[in-house]
XYZ file of C-alpha atoms in Angstrom:
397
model
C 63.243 36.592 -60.707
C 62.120 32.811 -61.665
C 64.396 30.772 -59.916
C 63.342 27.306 -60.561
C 60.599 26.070 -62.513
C 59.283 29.273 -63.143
C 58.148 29.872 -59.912
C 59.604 32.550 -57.525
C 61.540 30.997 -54.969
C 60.056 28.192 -53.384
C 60.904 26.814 -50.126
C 61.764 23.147 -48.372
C 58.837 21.379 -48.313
C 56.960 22.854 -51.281
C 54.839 19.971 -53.589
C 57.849 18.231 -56.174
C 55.281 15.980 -57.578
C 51.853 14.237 -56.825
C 52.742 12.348 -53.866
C 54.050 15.128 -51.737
C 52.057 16.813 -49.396
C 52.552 20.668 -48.720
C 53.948 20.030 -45.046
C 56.497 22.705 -44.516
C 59.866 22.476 -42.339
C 58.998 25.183 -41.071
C 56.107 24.044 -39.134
C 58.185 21.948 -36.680
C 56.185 18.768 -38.200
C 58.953 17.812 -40.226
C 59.104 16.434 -43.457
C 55.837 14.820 -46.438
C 55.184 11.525 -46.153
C 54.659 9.370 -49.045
C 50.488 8.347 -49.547
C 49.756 4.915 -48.013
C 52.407 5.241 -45.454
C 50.429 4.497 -42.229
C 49.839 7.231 -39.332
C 51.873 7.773 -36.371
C 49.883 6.440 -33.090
C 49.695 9.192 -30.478
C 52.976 8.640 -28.535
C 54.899 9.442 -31.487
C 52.411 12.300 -32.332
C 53.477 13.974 -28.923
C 56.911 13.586 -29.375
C 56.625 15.637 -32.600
C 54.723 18.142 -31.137
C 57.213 18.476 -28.089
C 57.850 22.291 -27.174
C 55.672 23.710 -30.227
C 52.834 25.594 -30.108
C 51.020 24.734 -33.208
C 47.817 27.444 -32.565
C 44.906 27.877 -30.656
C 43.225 25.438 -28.006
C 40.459 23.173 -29.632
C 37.465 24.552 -29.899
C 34.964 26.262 -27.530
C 32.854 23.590 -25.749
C 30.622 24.016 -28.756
C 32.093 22.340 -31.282
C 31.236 18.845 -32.525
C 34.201 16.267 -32.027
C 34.763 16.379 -35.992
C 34.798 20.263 -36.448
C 37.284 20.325 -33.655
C 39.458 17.691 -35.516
C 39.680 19.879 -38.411
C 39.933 23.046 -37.132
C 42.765 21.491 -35.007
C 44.380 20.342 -38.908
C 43.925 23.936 -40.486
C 45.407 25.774 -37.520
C 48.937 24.749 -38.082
C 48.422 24.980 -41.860
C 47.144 27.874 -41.632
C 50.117 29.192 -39.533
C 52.395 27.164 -41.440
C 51.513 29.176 -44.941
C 51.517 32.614 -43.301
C 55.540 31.642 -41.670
C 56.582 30.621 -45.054
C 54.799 33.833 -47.332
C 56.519 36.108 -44.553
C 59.964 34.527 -44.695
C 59.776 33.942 -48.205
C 58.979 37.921 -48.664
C 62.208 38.587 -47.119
C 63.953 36.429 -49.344
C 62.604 37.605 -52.380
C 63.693 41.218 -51.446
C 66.989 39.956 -51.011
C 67.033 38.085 -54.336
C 65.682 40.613 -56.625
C 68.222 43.468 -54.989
C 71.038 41.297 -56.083
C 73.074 41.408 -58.667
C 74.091 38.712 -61.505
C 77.212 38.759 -60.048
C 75.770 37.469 -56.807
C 72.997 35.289 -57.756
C 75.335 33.352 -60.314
C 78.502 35.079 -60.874
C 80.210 34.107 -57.739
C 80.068 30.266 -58.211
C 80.540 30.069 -61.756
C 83.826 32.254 -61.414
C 84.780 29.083 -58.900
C 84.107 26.467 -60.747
C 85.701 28.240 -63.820
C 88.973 28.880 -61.316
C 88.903 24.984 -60.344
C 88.765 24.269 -64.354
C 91.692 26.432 -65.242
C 93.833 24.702 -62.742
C 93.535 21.507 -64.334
C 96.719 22.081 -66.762
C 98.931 22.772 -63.218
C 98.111 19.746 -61.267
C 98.497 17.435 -64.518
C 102.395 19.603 -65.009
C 102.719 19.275 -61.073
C 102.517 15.120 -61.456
C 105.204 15.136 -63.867
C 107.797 15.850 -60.789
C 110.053 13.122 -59.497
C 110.087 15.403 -56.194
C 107.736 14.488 -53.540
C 106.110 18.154 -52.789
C 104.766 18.924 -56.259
C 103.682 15.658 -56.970
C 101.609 16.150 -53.759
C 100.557 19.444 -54.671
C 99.148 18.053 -57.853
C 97.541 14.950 -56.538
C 95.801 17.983 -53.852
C 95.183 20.147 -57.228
C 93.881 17.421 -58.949
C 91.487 16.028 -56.352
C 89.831 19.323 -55.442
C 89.120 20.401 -58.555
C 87.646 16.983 -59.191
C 85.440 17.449 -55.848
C 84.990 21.463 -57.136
C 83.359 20.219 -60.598
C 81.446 17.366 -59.613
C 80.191 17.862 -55.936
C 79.284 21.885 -56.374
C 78.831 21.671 -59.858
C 76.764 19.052 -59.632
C 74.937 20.259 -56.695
C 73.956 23.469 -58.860
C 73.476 22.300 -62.152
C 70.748 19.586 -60.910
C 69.297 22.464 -59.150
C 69.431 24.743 -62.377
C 71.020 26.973 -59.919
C 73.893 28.540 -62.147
C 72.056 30.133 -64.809
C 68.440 31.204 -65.434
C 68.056 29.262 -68.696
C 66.902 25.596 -68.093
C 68.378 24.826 -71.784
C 71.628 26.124 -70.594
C 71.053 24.756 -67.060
C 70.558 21.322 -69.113
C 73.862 21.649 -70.792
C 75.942 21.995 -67.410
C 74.038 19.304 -65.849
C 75.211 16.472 -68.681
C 78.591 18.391 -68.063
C 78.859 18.035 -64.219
C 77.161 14.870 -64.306
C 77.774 13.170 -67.068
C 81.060 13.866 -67.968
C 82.781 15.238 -64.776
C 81.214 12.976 -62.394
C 80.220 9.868 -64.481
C 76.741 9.579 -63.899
C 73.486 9.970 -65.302
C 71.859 13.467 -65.231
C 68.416 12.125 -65.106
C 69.026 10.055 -62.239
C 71.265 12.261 -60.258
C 68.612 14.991 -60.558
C 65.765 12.794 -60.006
C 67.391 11.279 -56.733
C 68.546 14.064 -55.778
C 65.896 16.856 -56.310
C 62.664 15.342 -56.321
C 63.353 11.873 -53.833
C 65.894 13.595 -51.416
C 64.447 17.070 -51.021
C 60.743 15.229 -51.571
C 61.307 12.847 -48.755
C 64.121 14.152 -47.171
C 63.437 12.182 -43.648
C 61.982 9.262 -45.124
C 63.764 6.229 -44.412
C 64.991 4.393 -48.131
C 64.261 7.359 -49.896
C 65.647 10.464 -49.042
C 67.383 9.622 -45.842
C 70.707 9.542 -44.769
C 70.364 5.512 -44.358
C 70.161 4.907 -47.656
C 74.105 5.093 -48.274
C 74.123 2.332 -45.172
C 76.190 -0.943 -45.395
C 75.561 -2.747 -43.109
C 77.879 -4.978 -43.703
C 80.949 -3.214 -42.644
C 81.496 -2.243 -39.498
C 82.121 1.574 -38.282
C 85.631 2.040 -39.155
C 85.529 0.505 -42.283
C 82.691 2.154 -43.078
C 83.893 5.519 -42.278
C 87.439 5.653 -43.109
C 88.583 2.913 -45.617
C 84.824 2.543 -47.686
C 84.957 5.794 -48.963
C 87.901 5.457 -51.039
C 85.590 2.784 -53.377
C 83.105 5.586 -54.123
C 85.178 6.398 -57.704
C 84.764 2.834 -58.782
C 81.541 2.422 -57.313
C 79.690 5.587 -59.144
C 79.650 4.599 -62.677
C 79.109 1.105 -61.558
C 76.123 2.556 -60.183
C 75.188 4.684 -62.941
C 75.512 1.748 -65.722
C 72.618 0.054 -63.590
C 70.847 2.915 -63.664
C 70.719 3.601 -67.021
C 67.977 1.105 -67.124
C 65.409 3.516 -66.213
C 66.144 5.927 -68.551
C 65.071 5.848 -72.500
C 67.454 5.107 -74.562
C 68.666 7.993 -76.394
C 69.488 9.759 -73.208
C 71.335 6.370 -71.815
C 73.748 6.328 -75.376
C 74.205 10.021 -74.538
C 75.258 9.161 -71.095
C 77.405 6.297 -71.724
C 79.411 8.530 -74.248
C 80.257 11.483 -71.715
C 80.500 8.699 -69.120
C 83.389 6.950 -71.602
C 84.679 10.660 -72.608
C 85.094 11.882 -69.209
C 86.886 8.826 -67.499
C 89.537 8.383 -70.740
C 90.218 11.797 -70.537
C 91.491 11.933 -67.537
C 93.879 8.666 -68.196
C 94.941 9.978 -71.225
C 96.012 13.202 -69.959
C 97.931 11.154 -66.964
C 99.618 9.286 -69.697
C 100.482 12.138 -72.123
C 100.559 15.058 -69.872
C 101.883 14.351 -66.443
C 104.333 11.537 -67.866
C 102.654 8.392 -66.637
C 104.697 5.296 -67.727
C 102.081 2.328 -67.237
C 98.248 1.925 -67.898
C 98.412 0.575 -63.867
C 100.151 3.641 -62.240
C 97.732 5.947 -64.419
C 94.534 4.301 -62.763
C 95.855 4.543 -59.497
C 96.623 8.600 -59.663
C 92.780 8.723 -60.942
C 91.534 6.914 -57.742
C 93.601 8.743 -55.659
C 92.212 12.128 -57.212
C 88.570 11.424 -57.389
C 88.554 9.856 -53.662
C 90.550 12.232 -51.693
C 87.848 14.466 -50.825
C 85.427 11.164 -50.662
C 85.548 11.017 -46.917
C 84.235 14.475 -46.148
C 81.329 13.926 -48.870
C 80.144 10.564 -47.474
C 80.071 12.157 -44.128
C 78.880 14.927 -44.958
C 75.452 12.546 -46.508
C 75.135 10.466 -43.716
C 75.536 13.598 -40.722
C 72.029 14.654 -41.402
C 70.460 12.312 -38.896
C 70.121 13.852 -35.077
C 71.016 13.087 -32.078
C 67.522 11.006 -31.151
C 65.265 9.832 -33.339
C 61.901 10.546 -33.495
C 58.879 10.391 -35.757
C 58.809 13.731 -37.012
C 62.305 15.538 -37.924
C 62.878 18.929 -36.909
C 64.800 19.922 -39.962
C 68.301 20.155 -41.954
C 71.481 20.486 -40.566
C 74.278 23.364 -40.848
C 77.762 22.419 -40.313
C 80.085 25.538 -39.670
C 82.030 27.382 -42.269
C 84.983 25.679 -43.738
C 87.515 27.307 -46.493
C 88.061 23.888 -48.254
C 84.649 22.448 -48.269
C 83.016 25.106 -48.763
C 85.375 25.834 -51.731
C 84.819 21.934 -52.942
C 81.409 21.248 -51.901
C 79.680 24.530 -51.621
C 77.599 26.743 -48.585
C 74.784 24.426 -49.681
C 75.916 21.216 -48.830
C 77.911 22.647 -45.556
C 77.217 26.183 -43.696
C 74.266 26.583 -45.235
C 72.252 22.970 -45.778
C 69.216 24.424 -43.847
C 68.527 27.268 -46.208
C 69.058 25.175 -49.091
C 66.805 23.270 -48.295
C 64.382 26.070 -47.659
C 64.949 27.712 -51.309
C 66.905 25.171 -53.172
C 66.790 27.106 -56.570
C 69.334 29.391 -54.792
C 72.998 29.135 -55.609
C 75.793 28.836 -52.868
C 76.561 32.274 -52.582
C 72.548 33.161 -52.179
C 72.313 30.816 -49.945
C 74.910 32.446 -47.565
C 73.712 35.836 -48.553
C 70.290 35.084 -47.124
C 72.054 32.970 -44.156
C 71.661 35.652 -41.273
C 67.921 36.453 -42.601
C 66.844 33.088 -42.383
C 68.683 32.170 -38.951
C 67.288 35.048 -37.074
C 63.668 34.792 -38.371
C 63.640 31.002 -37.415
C 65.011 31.737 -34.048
C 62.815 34.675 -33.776
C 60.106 32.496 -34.077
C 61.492 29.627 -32.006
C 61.562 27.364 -34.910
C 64.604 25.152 -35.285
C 67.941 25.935 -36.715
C 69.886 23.248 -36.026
C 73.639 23.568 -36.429
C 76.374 21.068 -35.706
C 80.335 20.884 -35.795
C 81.742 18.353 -37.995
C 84.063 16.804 -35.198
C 80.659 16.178 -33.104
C 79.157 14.439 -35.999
C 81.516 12.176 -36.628
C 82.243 11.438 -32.650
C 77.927 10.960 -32.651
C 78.289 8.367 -35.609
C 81.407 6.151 -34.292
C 79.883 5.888 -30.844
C 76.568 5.048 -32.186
C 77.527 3.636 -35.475
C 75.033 0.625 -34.927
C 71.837 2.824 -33.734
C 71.755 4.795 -36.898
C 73.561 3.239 -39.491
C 73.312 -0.198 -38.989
C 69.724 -0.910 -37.344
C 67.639 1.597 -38.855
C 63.642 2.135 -38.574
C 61.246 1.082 -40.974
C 60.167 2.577 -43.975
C 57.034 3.987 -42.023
C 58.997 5.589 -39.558
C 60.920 9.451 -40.296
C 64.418 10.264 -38.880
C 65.783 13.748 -38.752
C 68.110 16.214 -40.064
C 69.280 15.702 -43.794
């Protein structure tokens, strides 16, 4: 089955465009590096290489020093290809003995659940009574997360259907006018910078969503609540880089999407002022904001190092997982292994891909979301605040 680009499925680590090398996750030598960046001096180099066995001793006392240098760079290539054809095998056996139901079925039906709610949680605001005006403001908000967060996540994936015309029309829908960004951008940042240059510090890193600025309780508790103003105050900048035709299209869902929603506050759930109206939309489209910025930024690890060792699982949860997906939460590493796959493939193929990298003593890293966010307050300044340079690679993302 082509799952993305035509290709069967294709792994973390696999080319996205010219500057990306071939380096594979899975080698324990973390993530591509862009070309110019400089190489690592040989301190670093052994702290990558800590506790891996990348192949066979140099050479045999016969070897010139320069045939030894390359042998020693096609050894873990070589074992790098052969990890990734095996595990990839597996996966594709998985894949192809699953049904629609389970390759795209599943998360569609969610998403299509979280849309039919909408009408509820607009009737629930319309109640002078405290408890189901909070159960619509909860309604409201998770759906909100639902279709832009997972929805998002999948359509700039091309993850919910098999078409990429179709795939094209639910990305301007998540995107555009669910989430008020620009498709182009979302899926370029996302999908090629992000999974590209996943460790790569102002690219695809978790720093990039630092502010300095602000220190760790602000940052981590009262900043997120900006992030519905701050998107399509982001997007409208971005819209620079796209052509034209696509940034009127854009604009218009952008416009669409956002009055929609204060319209049906206003007509629907019984608003009385324009004021009142805006506030009930911020309060929607930021109450799972706190979750989703952490979630971003908890992909660094617990040292830093030059090379990473991977992505980062955080364990099941009903509500995230519901809101943001297996992808983004119990399952990040094995998205970012096959990230064609949708959320429910991902946690189909969980327990294969767990117990062939721990078969193999590769890394699976996996974290609990109360550690992460105890690791970032007590060392807010370390990794948020005073980050390496661009030359240097931090960890799990």
């Amino acid at each position: 089955m082509p799952l993305e680009n035509g290709d069967p499925v294709r792994w973390r680590g696999q080319r996205v465009n010219s500057e990306v090398s071939s380096t594979s996750q899975l080698t324990g030598t973390g993530d591509p590096q862009p070309q110019g960046t400089p190489a690592p001096d040989s301190s670093r180099t052994e702290a990558m290489t800590e506790g891996w066995e990348l192949g066979p001793a140099l050479g045999d006392g016969h070897m010139t020093p320069g045939g030894a240098l390359q042998q020693a760079g096609q050894e873990p290539r070589r074992r790098e290809e052969a990890l990734m054809a095996e595990l990839s095998e597996l996966v594709q056996k998985v894949v192809k003995s699953s049904s629609w139901w389970e390759r795209h079925g599943m998360d569609i039906s969610i998403l299509a659940c979280s849309f039919f709610l909408l009408p509820a949680g607009f009737l629930c605001l319309r109640s002078a009574q405290a408890i189901p005006f909070l159960v619509g403001v909860l309604t409201l908000g998770v759906v909100h997360h639902t279709l832009t967060v997972k929805g998002g996540h999948l359509a700039s994936h091309n993850a919910l259907t098999e078409s990429k015309s179709w795939g094209k029309v639910w990305a301007i829908f998540f995107i555009e006018l669910c989430s008020a960004f620009t498709a182009e951008q979302a899926t370029y940042n996302h999908v090629k910078i992000h999974h590209g240059y996943t460790n790569i510090i102002g690219l695809g890193d978790s720093s990039t969503w630092k502010l300095p600025f602000l220190n760790r309780y602000i940052y981590m508790f009262i900043a997120p609540l900006a992030v519905p103003i701050i998107t399509p105050l982001v997007a409208l900048n971005l819209l620079r880089n796209v052509e034209w035709k696509a940034a009127l299209r854009t604009l218009c869902c952008m416009l669409v999407g956002l009055y929609c929603h204060y319209w049906l506050l206003l007509h629907i759930s019984g608003f009385q002022s324009p004021w009142s109206a805006l506030l009930c939309m911020l309060l929607t489209r930021s109450l799972l904001a706190h979750p989703y910025i952490h979630v971003n930024i908890f992909q660094k690890p617990k040292r830093i190092h030059l090379m990473s060792l991977g992505v980062l699982n955080l364990p099941r949860n009903a509500l995230l997982d519901w809101s943001f997906g297996h992808s983004l939460i119990s399952c990040h590493v094995e998205h970012h292994l096959f990230p064609s796959l949708s959320d429910n493939m991902c946690l189909k193929i969980k327990p294969i891909v767990s117990q062939y990298l721990k078969q193999k003593k590769l890394p699976y890293n996996e974290d609990t979301y109360t550690s992460r966010l105890r690791l970032f307050l007590q060392r807010y300044e370390e990794l948020m605040v005073h980050a390496p340079p661009i030359t240097e690679l931090v960890g799990i993302q």
